[in-house]
Amino acid sequence: MAIRNILTYPEKSLMQPSAKVESIDEEIRTLIADMGETMFDAPGVGLAAPQVGVNKRVIVYDFHAGNPDDDGLAHEFKALINPEIIDASGSIISEKEACLSVVDFSADVKRYETVVVKALDMEGKPLEFRADGILSVIMQHEIDHLDGILFINRISVLKRTLYKKKLAKELKTN
Ligand code: NI
């Protein structure tokens, strides 16, 4: 296992759609193990493969995210391969949503309250589950990454422009 480098906006490959995983081989298993380690090291509650420079449809997420009863439990993550949102309902504001690939910025994002996700697990077994609240937001955020969409694409043009200006200034001074 190894910690991989996390790419940050405006890296072009973050904005590209990722390819479906055709076979779950050693390369994919290593990718998943590395992504889990990279996510907890960052630390974050979700990570998508394009964030570590691999444009394949794989995400990992913190199994305990959004469940305060689980505080203090050992780090555990789940991986989803070729995840898809097959149903969505309701609406919530995800407060101060942030992303490891968008440095020093957070914003409120409108999201579905509930989603139904279909995917393959690490063994290639099909699974389907319903996610609410924080887990629902994580699913939408991470699956967006696989389509080349960042949360800053889901906020107002004004807020996004302010972020781009701030980033441009930071890149100049560094
Ligand atoms: Ni993200």
Tab-separated table of C-alpha atoms and ligand atoms in Angstrom:
chain	number	residue	atom	x	y	z
A	1	MET	CA	0.000	0.000	0.000
A	2	ALA	CA	1.125	3.485	-0.696
A	3	ILE	CA	-0.102	7.018	-0.311
A	4	ARG	CA	-0.700	8.531	-3.727
A	5	ASN	CA	-0.451	12.141	-4.778
A	6	ILE	CA	-3.820	13.926	-4.881
A	7	LEU	CA	-4.326	16.082	-7.966
A	8	THR	CA	-5.894	19.487	-7.470
A	9	TYR	CA	-7.980	21.877	-9.548
A	10	PRO	CA	-7.326	23.101	-12.267
A	11	GLU	CA	-5.627	19.818	-13.275
A	12	LYS	CA	-7.270	18.877	-16.586
A	13	SER	CA	-7.729	15.160	-15.966
A	14	LEU	CA	-10.027	15.965	-13.008
A	15	MET	CA	-12.450	17.422	-15.518
A	16	GLN	CA	-12.496	14.348	-17.772
A	17	PRO	CA	-14.971	11.491	-17.567
A	18	SER	CA	-13.536	8.193	-16.323
A	19	ALA	CA	-13.733	4.816	-18.043
A	20	LYS	CA	-15.658	1.817	-16.762
A	21	VAL	CA	-13.618	-0.896	-15.041
A	22	GLU	CA	-13.751	-3.994	-17.228
A	23	SER	CA	-11.980	-6.443	-14.959
A	24	ILE	CA	-11.075	-6.312	-11.299
A	25	ASP	CA	-7.433	-7.297	-11.467
A	26	GLU	CA	-4.378	-6.776	-9.294
A	27	GLU	CA	-3.942	-3.237	-10.584
A	28	ILE	CA	-7.473	-2.282	-9.475
A	29	ARG	CA	-7.051	-3.978	-6.093
A	30	THR	CA	-3.792	-2.102	-5.488
A	31	LEU	CA	-5.444	1.133	-6.607
A	32	ILE	CA	-8.276	0.600	-4.102
A	33	ALA	CA	-5.912	-0.193	-1.208
A	34	ASP	CA	-3.836	2.889	-2.020
A	35	MET	CA	-6.924	5.075	-2.332
A	36	GLY	CA	-8.152	3.987	1.113
A	37	GLU	CA	-4.806	4.806	2.651
A	38	THR	CA	-4.554	8.113	0.784
A	39	MET	CA	-8.064	9.139	1.872
A	40	PHE	CA	-7.448	8.515	5.580
A	41	ASP	CA	-4.042	10.164	5.411
A	42	ALA	CA	-5.456	13.360	3.839
A	43	PRO	CA	-7.821	13.071	5.819
A	44	GLY	CA	-11.072	12.837	3.902
A	45	VAL	CA	-14.322	10.850	3.897
A	46	GLY	CA	-14.331	9.966	0.202
A	47	LEU	CA	-11.954	9.748	-2.731
A	48	ALA	CA	-12.403	9.008	-6.421
A	49	ALA	CA	-9.759	7.418	-8.653
A	50	PRO	CA	-9.363	10.450	-10.973
A	51	GLN	CA	-8.181	12.406	-7.915
A	52	VAL	CA	-5.096	10.198	-7.810
A	53	GLY	CA	-4.614	10.453	-11.567
A	54	VAL	CA	-6.414	7.260	-12.599
A	55	ASN	CA	-9.423	7.945	-14.831
A	56	LYS	CA	-11.310	4.769	-13.923
A	57	ARG	CA	-14.701	4.435	-12.269
A	58	VAL	CA	-13.642	3.571	-8.726
A	59	ILE	CA	-14.486	5.367	-5.478
A	60	VAL	CA	-13.718	4.726	-1.822
A	61	TYR	CA	-15.469	6.203	1.207
A	62	ASP	CA	-15.271	6.210	4.956
A	63	PHE	CA	-17.667	3.594	6.164
A	64	HIS	CA	-18.350	5.508	9.398
A	65	ALA	CA	-18.812	8.982	7.926
A	66	GLY	CA	-21.847	10.784	9.275
A	67	ASN	CA	-22.397	8.328	12.094
A	68	PRO	CA	-21.357	9.928	15.399
A	69	ASP	CA	-21.922	6.623	17.226
A	70	ASP	CA	-18.955	5.286	15.316
A	71	ASP	CA	-16.530	7.979	16.549
A	72	GLY	CA	-13.317	6.447	17.770
A	73	LEU	CA	-13.729	3.256	15.781
A	74	ALA	CA	-10.890	2.054	13.607
A	75	HIS	CA	-10.668	3.482	10.120
A	76	GLU	CA	-12.641	1.413	7.673
A	77	PHE	CA	-13.487	2.108	4.092
A	78	LYS	CA	-15.563	0.625	1.327
A	79	ALA	CA	-14.820	0.630	-2.370
A	80	LEU	CA	-17.373	0.833	-5.171
A	81	ILE	CA	-16.572	-0.071	-8.750
A	82	ASN	CA	-18.590	1.422	-11.628
A	83	PRO	CA	-21.031	3.094	-9.214
A	84	GLU	CA	-24.208	4.637	-10.643
A	85	ILE	CA	-27.039	6.614	-9.111
A	86	ILE	CA	-30.186	4.855	-10.257
A	87	ASP	CA	-32.709	6.807	-8.211
A	88	ALA	CA	-32.686	10.118	-6.356
A	89	SER	CA	-35.210	12.067	-4.317
A	90	GLY	CA	-35.618	14.979	-1.938
A	91	SER	CA	-33.271	17.880	-1.573
A	92	ILE	CA	-30.812	19.038	1.089
A	93	ILE	CA	-28.120	21.667	1.378
A	94	SER	CA	-24.752	20.079	1.936
A	95	GLU	CA	-23.152	22.662	4.208
A	96	LYS	CA	-19.552	23.679	3.611
A	97	GLU	CA	-18.944	20.875	1.169
A	98	ALA	CA	-15.259	20.524	0.386
A	99	CYS	CA	-12.977	18.382	-1.735
A	100	LEU	CA	-9.371	17.235	-1.394
A	101	SER	CA	-8.882	18.368	-5.001
A	102	VAL	CA	-10.201	21.899	-4.401
A	103	VAL	CA	-7.816	23.496	-1.917
A	104	ASP	CA	-8.872	25.997	0.732
A	105	PHE	CA	-12.478	26.312	-0.353
A	106	SER	CA	-15.873	25.110	0.766
A	107	ALA	CA	-19.411	26.023	-0.213
A	108	ASP	CA	-23.000	25.040	0.393
A	109	VAL	CA	-24.180	22.728	-2.377
A	110	LYS	CA	-27.716	21.628	-3.183
A	111	ARG	CA	-27.874	17.837	-3.255
A	112	TYR	CA	-30.455	15.055	-3.308
A	113	GLU	CA	-31.409	13.907	0.152
A	114	THR	CA	-31.588	10.245	-0.808
A	115	VAL	CA	-29.956	8.285	-3.590
A	116	VAL	CA	-29.995	4.653	-4.609
A	117	VAL	CA	-26.587	3.458	-5.750
A	118	LYS	CA	-25.810	0.452	-7.887
A	119	ALA	CA	-22.191	-0.768	-8.129
A	120	LEU	CA	-19.839	-3.708	-7.945
A	121	ASP	CA	-17.946	-4.485	-4.757
A	122	MET	CA	-14.249	-5.388	-4.667
A	123	GLU	CA	-15.046	-8.994	-5.516
A	124	GLY	CA	-17.081	-7.941	-8.511
A	125	LYS	CA	-20.387	-8.777	-6.850
A	126	PRO	CA	-23.286	-6.474	-7.836
A	127	LEU	CA	-24.794	-4.481	-5.001
A	128	GLU	CA	-27.492	-1.880	-4.587
A	129	PHE	CA	-28.155	0.317	-1.563
A	130	ARG	CA	-29.937	3.434	-0.433
A	131	ALA	CA	-27.964	6.323	1.062
A	132	ASP	CA	-29.344	9.234	3.073
A	133	GLY	CA	-27.880	12.452	4.464
A	134	ILE	CA	-24.091	12.647	4.583
A	135	LEU	CA	-23.622	9.301	2.878
A	136	SER	CA	-25.932	10.430	0.081
A	137	VAL	CA	-23.842	13.609	-0.354
A	138	ILE	CA	-20.616	11.571	-0.414
A	139	MET	CA	-22.058	9.299	-3.121
A	140	GLN	CA	-23.141	12.251	-5.284
A	141	HIS	CA	-19.838	14.075	-4.782
A	142	GLU	CA	-17.643	11.048	-5.559
A	143	ILE	CA	-19.700	9.793	-8.509
A	144	ASP	CA	-19.580	13.351	-9.903
A	145	HIS	CA	-15.775	13.028	-9.918
A	146	LEU	CA	-16.114	10.035	-12.260
A	147	ASP	CA	-17.975	12.269	-14.702
A	148	GLY	CA	-15.362	15.027	-14.452
A	149	ILE	CA	-17.585	17.203	-12.263
A	150	LEU	CA	-16.296	19.020	-9.179
A	151	PHE	CA	-18.531	20.506	-6.470
A	152	ILE	CA	-17.505	23.978	-7.689
A	153	ASN	CA	-19.398	23.148	-10.889
A	154	ARG	CA	-22.546	22.885	-8.762
A	155	ILE	CA	-22.407	26.309	-7.116
A	156	SER	CA	-23.299	29.724	-8.520
A	157	VAL	CA	-21.163	31.257	-11.254
A	158	LEU	CA	-20.417	34.184	-8.940
A	159	LYS	CA	-19.051	31.969	-6.149
A	160	ARG	CA	-17.040	29.929	-8.628
A	161	THR	CA	-15.516	33.068	-10.155
A	162	LEU	CA	-14.518	34.312	-6.704
A	163	TYR	CA	-12.807	30.997	-6.026
A	164	LYS	CA	-10.945	31.066	-9.341
A	165	LYS	CA	-9.704	34.595	-8.627
A	166	LYS	CA	-8.553	33.617	-5.153
A	167	LEU	CA	-6.754	30.575	-6.531
A	168	ALA	CA	-5.074	32.581	-9.298
A	169	LYS	CA	-3.779	35.014	-6.697
A	170	GLU	CA	-2.447	32.165	-4.536
A	171	LEU	CA	-0.717	30.483	-7.456
A	172	LYS	CA	0.975	33.793	-8.276
A	173	THR	CA	2.273	34.400	-4.776
A	174	ASN	CA	3.535	30.857	-4.226
B	1	NI	NI	-13.923	15.549	-4.086
